[in-house]
GROMACS .gro file of C-alpha atoms in nm:
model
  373
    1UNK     CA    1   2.020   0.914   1.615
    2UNK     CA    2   2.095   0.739   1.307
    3UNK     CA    3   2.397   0.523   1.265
    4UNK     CA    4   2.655   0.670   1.053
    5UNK     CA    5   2.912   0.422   1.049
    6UNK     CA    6   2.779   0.045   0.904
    7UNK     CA    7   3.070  -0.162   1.003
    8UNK     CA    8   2.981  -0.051   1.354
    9UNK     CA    9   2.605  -0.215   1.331
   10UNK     CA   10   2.521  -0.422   1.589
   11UNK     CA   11   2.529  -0.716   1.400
   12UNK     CA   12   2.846  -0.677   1.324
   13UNK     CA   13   3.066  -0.950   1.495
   14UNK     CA   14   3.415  -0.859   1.685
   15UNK     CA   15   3.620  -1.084   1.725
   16UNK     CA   16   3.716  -0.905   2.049
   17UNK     CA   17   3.552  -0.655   2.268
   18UNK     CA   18   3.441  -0.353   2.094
   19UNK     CA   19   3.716  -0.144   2.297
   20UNK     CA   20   4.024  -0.381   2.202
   21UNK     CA   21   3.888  -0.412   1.828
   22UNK     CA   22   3.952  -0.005   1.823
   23UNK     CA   23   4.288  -0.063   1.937
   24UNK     CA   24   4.267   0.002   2.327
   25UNK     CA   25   4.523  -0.165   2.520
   26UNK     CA   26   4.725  -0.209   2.856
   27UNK     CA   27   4.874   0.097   2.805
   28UNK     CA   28   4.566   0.301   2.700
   29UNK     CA   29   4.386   0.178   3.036
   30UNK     CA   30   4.671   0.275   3.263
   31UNK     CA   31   4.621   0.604   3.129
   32UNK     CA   32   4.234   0.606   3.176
   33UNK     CA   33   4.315   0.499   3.561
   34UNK     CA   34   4.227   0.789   3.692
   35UNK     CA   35   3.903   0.902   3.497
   36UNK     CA   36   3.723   0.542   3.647
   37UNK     CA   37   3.697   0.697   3.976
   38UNK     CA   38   3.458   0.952   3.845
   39UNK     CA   39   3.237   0.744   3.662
   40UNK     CA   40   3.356   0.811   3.312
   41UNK     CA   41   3.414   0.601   3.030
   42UNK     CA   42   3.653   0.528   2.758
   43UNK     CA   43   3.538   0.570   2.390
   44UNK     CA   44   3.713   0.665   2.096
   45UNK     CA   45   3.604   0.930   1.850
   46UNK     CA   46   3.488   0.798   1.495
   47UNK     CA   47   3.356   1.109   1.313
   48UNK     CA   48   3.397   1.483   1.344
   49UNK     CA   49   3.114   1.735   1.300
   50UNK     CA   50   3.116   2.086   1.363
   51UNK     CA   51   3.121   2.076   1.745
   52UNK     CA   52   3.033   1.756   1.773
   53UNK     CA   53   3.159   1.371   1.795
   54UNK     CA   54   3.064   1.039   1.718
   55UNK     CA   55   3.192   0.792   1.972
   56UNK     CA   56   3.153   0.394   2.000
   57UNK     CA   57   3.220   0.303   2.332
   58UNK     CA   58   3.108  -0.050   2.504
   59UNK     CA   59   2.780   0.053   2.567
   60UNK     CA   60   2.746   0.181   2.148
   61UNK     CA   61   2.772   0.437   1.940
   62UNK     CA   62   2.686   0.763   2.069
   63UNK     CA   63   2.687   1.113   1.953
   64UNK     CA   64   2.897   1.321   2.167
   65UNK     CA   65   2.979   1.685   2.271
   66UNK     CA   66   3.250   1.859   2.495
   67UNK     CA   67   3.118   1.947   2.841
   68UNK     CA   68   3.130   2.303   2.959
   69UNK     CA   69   3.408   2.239   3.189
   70UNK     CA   70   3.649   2.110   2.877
   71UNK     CA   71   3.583   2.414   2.675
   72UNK     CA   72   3.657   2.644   2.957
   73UNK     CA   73   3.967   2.462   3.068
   74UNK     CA   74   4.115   2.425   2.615
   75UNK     CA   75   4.028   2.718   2.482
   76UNK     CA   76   4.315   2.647   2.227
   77UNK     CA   77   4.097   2.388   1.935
   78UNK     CA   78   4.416   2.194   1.921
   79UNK     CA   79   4.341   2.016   2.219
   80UNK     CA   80   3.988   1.935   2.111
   81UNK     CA   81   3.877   1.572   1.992
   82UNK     CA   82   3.994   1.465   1.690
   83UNK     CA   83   3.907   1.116   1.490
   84UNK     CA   84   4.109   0.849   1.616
   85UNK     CA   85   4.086   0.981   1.988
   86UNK     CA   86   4.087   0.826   2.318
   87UNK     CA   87   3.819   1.030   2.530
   88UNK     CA   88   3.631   1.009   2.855
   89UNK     CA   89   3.286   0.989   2.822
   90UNK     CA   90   2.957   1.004   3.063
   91UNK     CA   91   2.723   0.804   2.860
   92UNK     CA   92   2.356   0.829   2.812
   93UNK     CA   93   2.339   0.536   2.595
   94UNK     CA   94   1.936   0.532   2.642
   95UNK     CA   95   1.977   0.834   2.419
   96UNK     CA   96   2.194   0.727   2.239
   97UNK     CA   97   2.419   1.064   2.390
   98UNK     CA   98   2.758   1.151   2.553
   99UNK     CA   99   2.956   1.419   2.690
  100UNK     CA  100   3.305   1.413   2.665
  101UNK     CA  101   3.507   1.523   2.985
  102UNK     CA  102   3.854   1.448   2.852
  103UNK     CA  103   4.095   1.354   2.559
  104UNK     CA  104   4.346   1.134   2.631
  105UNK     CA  105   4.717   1.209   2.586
  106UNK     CA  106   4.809   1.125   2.187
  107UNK     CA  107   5.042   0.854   2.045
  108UNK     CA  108   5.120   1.022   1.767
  109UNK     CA  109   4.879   1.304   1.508
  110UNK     CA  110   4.865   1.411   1.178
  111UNK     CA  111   4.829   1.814   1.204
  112UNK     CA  112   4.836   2.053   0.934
  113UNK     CA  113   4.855   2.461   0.971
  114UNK     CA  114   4.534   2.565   0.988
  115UNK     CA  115   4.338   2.747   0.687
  116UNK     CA  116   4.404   3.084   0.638
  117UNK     CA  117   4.598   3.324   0.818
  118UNK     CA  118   4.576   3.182   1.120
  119UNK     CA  119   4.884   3.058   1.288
  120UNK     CA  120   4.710   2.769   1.408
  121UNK     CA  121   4.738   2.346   1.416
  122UNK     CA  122   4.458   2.156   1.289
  123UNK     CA  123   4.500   1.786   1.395
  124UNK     CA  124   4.386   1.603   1.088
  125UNK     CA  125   4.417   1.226   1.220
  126UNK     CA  126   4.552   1.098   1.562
  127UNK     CA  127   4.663   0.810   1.743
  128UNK     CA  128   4.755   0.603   1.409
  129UNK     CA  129   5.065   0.345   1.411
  130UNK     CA  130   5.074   0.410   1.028
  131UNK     CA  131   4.987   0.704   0.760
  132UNK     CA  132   4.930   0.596   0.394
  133UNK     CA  133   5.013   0.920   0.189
  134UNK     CA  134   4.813   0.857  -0.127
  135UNK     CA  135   4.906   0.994  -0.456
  136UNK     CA  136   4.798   0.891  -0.857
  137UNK     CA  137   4.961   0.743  -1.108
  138UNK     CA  138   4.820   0.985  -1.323
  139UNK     CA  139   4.863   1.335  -1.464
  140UNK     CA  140   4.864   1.475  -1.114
  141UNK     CA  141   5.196   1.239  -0.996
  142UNK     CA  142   5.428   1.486  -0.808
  143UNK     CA  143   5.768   1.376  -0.617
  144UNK     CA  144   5.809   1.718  -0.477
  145UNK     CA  145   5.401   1.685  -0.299
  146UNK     CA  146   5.572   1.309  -0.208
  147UNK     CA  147   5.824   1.489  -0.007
  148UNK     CA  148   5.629   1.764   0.116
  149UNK     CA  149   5.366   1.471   0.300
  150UNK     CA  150   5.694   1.285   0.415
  151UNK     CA  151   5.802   1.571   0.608
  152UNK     CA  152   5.456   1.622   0.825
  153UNK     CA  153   5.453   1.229   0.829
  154UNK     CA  154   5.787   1.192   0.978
  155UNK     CA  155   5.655   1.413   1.244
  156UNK     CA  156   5.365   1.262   1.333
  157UNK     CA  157   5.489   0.987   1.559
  158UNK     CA  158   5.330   0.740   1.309
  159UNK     CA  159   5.492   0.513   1.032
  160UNK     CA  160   5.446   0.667   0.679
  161UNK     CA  161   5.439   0.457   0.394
  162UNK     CA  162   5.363   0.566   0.020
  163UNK     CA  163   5.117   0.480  -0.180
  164UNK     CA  164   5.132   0.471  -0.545
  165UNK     CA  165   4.753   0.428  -0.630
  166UNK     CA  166   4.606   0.380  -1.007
  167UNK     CA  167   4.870   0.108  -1.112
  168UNK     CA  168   4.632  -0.016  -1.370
  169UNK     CA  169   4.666   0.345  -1.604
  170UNK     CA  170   5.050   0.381  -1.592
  171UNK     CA  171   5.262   0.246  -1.834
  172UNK     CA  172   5.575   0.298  -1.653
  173UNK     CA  173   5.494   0.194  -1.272
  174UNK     CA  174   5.857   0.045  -1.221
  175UNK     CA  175   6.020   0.394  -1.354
  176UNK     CA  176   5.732   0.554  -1.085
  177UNK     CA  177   5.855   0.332  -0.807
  178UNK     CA  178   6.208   0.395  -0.872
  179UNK     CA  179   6.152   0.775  -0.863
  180UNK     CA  180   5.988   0.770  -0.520
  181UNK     CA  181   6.226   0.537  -0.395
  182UNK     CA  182   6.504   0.781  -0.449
  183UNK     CA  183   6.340   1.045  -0.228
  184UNK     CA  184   6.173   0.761   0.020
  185UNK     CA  185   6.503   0.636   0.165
  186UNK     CA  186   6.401   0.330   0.348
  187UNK     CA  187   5.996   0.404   0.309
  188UNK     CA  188   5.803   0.122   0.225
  189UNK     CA  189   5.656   0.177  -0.138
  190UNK     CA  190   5.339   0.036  -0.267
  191UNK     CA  191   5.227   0.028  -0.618
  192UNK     CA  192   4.851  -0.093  -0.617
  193UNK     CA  193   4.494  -0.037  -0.827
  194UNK     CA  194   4.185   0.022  -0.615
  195UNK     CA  195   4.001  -0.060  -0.941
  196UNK     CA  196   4.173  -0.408  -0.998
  197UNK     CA  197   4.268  -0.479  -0.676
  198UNK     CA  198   4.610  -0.474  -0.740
  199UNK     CA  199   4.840  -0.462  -0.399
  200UNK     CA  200   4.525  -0.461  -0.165
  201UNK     CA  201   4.642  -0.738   0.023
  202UNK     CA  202   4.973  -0.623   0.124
  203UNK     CA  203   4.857  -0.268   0.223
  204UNK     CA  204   4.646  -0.434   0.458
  205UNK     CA  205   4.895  -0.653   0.602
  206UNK     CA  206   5.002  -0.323   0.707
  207UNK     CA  207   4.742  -0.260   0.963
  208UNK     CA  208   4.610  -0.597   1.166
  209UNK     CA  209   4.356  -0.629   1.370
  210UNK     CA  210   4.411  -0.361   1.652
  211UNK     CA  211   4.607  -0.110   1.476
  212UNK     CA  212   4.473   0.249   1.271
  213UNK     CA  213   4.586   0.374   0.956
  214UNK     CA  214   4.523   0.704   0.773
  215UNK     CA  215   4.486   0.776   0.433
  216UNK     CA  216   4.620   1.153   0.371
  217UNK     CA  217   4.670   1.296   0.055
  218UNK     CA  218   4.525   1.515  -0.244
  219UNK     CA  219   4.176   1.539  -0.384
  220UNK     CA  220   4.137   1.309  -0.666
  221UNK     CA  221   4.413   1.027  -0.591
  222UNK     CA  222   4.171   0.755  -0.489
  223UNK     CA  223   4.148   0.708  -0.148
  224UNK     CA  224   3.760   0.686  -0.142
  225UNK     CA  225   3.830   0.395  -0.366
  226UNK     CA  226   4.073   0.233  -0.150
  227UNK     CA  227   3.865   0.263   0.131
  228UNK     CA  228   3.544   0.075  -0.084
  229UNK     CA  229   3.837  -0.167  -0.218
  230UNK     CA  230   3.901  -0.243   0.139
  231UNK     CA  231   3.604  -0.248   0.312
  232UNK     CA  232   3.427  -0.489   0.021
  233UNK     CA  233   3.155  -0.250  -0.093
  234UNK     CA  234   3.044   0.108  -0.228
  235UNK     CA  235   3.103   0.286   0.145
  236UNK     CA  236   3.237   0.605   0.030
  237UNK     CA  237   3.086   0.802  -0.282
  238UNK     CA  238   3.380   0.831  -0.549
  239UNK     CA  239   3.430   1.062  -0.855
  240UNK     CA  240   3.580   1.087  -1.219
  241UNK     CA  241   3.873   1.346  -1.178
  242UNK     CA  242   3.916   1.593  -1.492
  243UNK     CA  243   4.098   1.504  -1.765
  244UNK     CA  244   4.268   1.807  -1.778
  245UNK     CA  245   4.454   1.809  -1.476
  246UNK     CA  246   4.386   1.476  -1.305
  247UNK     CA  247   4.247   1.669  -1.069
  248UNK     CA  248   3.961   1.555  -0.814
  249UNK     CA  249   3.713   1.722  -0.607
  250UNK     CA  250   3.677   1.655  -0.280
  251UNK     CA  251   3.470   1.342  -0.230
  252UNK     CA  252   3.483   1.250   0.159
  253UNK     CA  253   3.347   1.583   0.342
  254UNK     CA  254   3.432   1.445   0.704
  255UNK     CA  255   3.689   1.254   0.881
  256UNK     CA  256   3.586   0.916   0.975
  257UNK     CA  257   3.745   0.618   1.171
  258UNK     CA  258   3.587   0.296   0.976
  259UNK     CA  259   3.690  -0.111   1.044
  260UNK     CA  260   3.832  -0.339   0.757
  261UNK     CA  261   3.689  -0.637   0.783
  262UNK     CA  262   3.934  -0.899   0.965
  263UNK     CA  263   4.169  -0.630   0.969
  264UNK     CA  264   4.245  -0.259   1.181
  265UNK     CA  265   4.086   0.077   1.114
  266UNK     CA  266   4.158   0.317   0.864
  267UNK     CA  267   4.148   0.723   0.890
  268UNK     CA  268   3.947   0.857   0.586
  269UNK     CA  269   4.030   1.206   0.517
  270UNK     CA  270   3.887   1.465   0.291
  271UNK     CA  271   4.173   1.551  -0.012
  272UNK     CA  272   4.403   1.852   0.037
  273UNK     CA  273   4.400   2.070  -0.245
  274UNK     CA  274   4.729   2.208  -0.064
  275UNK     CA  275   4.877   2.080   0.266
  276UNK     CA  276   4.954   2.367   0.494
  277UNK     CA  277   5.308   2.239   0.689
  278UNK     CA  278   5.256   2.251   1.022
  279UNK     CA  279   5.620   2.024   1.136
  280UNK     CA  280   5.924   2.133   1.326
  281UNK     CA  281   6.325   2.067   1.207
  282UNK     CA  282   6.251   1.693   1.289
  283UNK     CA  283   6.026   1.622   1.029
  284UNK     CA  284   6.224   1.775   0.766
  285UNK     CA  285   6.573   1.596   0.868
  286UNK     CA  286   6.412   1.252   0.861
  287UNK     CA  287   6.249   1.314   0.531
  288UNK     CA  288   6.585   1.485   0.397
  289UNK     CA  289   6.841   1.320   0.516
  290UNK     CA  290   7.041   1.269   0.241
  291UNK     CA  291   7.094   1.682   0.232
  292UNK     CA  292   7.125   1.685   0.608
  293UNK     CA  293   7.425   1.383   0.583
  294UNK     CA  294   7.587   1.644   0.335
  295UNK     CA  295   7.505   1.955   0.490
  296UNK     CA  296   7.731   1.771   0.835
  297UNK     CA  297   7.998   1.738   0.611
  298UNK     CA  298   8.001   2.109   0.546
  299UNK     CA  299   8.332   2.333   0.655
  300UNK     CA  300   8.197   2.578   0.849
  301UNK     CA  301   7.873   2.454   1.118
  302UNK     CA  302   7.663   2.765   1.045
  303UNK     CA  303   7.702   2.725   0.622
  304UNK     CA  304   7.373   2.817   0.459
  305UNK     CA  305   7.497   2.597   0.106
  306UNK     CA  306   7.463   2.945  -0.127
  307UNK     CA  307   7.836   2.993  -0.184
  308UNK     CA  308   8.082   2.930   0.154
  309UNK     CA  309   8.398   2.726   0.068
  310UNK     CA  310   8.426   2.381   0.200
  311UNK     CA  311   8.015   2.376   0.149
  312UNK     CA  312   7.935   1.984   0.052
  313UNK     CA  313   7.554   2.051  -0.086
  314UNK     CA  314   7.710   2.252  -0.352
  315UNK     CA  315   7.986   2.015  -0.448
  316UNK     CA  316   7.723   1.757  -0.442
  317UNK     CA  317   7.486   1.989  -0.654
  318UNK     CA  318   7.812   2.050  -0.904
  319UNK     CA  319   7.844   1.697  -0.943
  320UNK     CA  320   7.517   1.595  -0.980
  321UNK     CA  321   7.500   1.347  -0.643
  322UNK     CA  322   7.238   1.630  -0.524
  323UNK     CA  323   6.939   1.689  -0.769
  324UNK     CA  324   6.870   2.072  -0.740
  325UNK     CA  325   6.480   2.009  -0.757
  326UNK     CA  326   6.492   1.807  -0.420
  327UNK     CA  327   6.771   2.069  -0.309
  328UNK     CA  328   6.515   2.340  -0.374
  329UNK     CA  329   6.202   2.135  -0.223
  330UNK     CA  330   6.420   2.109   0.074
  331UNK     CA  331   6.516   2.508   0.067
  332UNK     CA  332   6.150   2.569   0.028
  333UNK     CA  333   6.013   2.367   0.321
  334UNK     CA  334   6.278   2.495   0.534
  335UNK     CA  335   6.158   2.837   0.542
  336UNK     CA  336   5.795   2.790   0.554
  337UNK     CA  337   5.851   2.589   0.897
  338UNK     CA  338   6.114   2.883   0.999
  339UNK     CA  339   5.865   3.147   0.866
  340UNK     CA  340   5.549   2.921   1.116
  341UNK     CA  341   5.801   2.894   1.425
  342UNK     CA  342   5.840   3.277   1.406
  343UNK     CA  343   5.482   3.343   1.367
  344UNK     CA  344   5.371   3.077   1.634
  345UNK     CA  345   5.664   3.231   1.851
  346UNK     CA  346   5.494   3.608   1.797
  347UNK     CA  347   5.117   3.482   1.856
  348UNK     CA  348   5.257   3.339   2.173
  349UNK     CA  349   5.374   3.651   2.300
  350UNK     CA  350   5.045   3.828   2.175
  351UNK     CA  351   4.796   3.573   2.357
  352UNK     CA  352   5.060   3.656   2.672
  353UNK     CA  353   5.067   4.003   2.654
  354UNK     CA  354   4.671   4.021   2.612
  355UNK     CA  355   4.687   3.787   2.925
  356UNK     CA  356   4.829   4.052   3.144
  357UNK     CA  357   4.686   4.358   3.001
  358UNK     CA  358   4.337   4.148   3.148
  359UNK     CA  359   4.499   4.076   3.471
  360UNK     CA  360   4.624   4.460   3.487
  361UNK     CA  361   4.231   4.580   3.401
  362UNK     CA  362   4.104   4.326   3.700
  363UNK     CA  363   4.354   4.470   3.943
  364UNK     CA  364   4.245   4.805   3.867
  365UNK     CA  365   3.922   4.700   3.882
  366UNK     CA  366   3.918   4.526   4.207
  367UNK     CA  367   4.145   4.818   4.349
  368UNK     CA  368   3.865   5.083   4.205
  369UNK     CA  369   3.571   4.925   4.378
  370UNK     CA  370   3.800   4.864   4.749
  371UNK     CA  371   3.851   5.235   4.725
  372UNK     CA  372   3.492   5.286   4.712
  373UNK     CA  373   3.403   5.114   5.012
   0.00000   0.00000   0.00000
């Protein structure tokens, strides 16, 4: 099997064991307890493939897929590996081979709906104590994608903090910061060039030795550079974006766990031309709080701010406290999580009511055959 990941080589030097240098801890073993007594392993997962895991445990890395057992028992993908796991492993390290028996319960994940018209969660990134959401300081800058990341971040059970990438091309970075800032409310805001190495240093102050970030954001921001930046060499293939637009294609294809030298681990993930929301009420009052503060002060407790005396996000929209772009990014986001809660809550009752009709057909099945005796 070849080795994907080079900060992984063997002659790479931890200052720890391999285990504690991927972030396992007291807490982490306590939960593995119970999967010692049969044999197993801890490892985490470092790359996804299609089915398939790469895992670096104690005894190296090894490529890795879900026993029979696992499948059977999560038929729902959610509940699947995904980069940044915890799982329980039987090695075969003499060829270089795993199978993974179980994930371990999640800190905190990165999940976006699912492609399509599925109604389904696709964990992006999991178990991270921070998520960088990337964007340019380009043509492609956009507050309202800014808020849209903060909302899914906020619901993650991670830290977000926002990245202004591409410092070295604006003109205007302090006008930039001061924009995000007034949508960020209390969110750490860095400004930083992956091509000068501008703000490097205090992103990775951000995650010490021990700890995971992710980088999460569109195609064509820079996060392939960042990563290279970080790491101290060419480990991720970058591209030119198009003048046009700004715009990127996608240049990581998979996600990948990857060490910073005398630092943590960062999540690479492949650009999102357009992130699905996939977040409950939560997300969206943490990341709008400023219309939530106003919406409490509201006459009536069921107002829906379109017209209702005594309604305070319209006085502050009349008077200009409330911009009506973030009013209508809010609006927005609001019904697309409504509109997935109804449609989880109706494939819910469809995957139960297929459920019994099976049972029902077994019943009549077992019932045909004992009347044939």
């Amino acid at each position: 099997m070849s080795i994907i990941h080079d900060g992984f080589h063997s002659n790479h030097t931890f200052p720890r064991s391999v285990l504690e240098s991927l972030g396992w801890d007291a807490n982490w073993a306590e939960q593995f307890h119970r999967f010692l007594e049969q044999g197993l392993e801890p490892a985490r997962v470092t790359c996804e493939h299609r089915e398939a895991y790469d895992v670096l445990a104690e005894s190296g890395e090894l490529r890795s897929e879900l026993s029979g057992r696992f499948r059977h028992q999560h038929p729902v993908h959610t509940d699947w590996p995904a980069v940044g796991d915890w799982v329980a492993i039987a090695p075969r390290p003499e060829e270089g081979t795993a199978t993974i028996h179980a994930v371990l319960r999640r800190r905190s994940r990165f999940s976006r709906k699912a492609a399509g018209d599925r109604t389904e969660e696709q964990v992006v990134a999991a178990n991270m104590d921070v998520v960088f959401l990337v964007t340019g300081l380009d043509g492609d800058f956009n507050v309202r994608r800014i808020e849209r990341y903060l909302t899914v971040a906020w619901d993650s059970g991670a830290r977000p903090v926002i990245v202004l990438n591409k410092a070295d091309i604006c003109p205007e970075v302090s006008v930039r910061i001061s924009e995000v800032e007034t949508i960020a409310f209390g969110t750490p805001v860095i400004a930083l060039s992956a091509a000068t190495g501008q703000g490097l240093e205090a992103l990775r102050a951000l995650v010490p030795p021990g700890a995971t970030g992710a980088f999460l954001g569109s195609s064509g921001v820079g996060k392939s550079s960042l990563v290279n930046a970080l790491v101290g060499k060419a480990r991720q293939t970058t591209q030119t974006v198009r003048r046009d637009d700004s715009r990127g294609r996608h240049t990581t294809t998979n996600r990948e766990l990857i060490p910073l030298p005398n630092a943590g681990l960062i999540i690479d993930t492949p650009g999102m031309r357009e992130l699905q929301i996939w977040a409950d009420d939560d997300g969206l009052e943490t990341a709008f709080s400023d219309v939530e503060a106003l919406a409490s002060r509201c006459r009536f407790g069921d107002c829906t701010h379109t017209g209702e005396p005594g309604c305070a996000v319209q006085a502050a929209l009349e008077d200009g406290t409330l911009e009506r772009d973030r009013f209508r990014s809010y609006t927005k986001l609001l019904r697309e999580i409504r509109y997935q809660a109804l449609r989880q809550d109706q494939s819910a009752r469809l995957i139960e009511k297929n459920r019994w009709k099976k049972i029902a057909k077994e019943i009549r099945r077992m019932e045909l055959h004992k009347g044939r005796k």
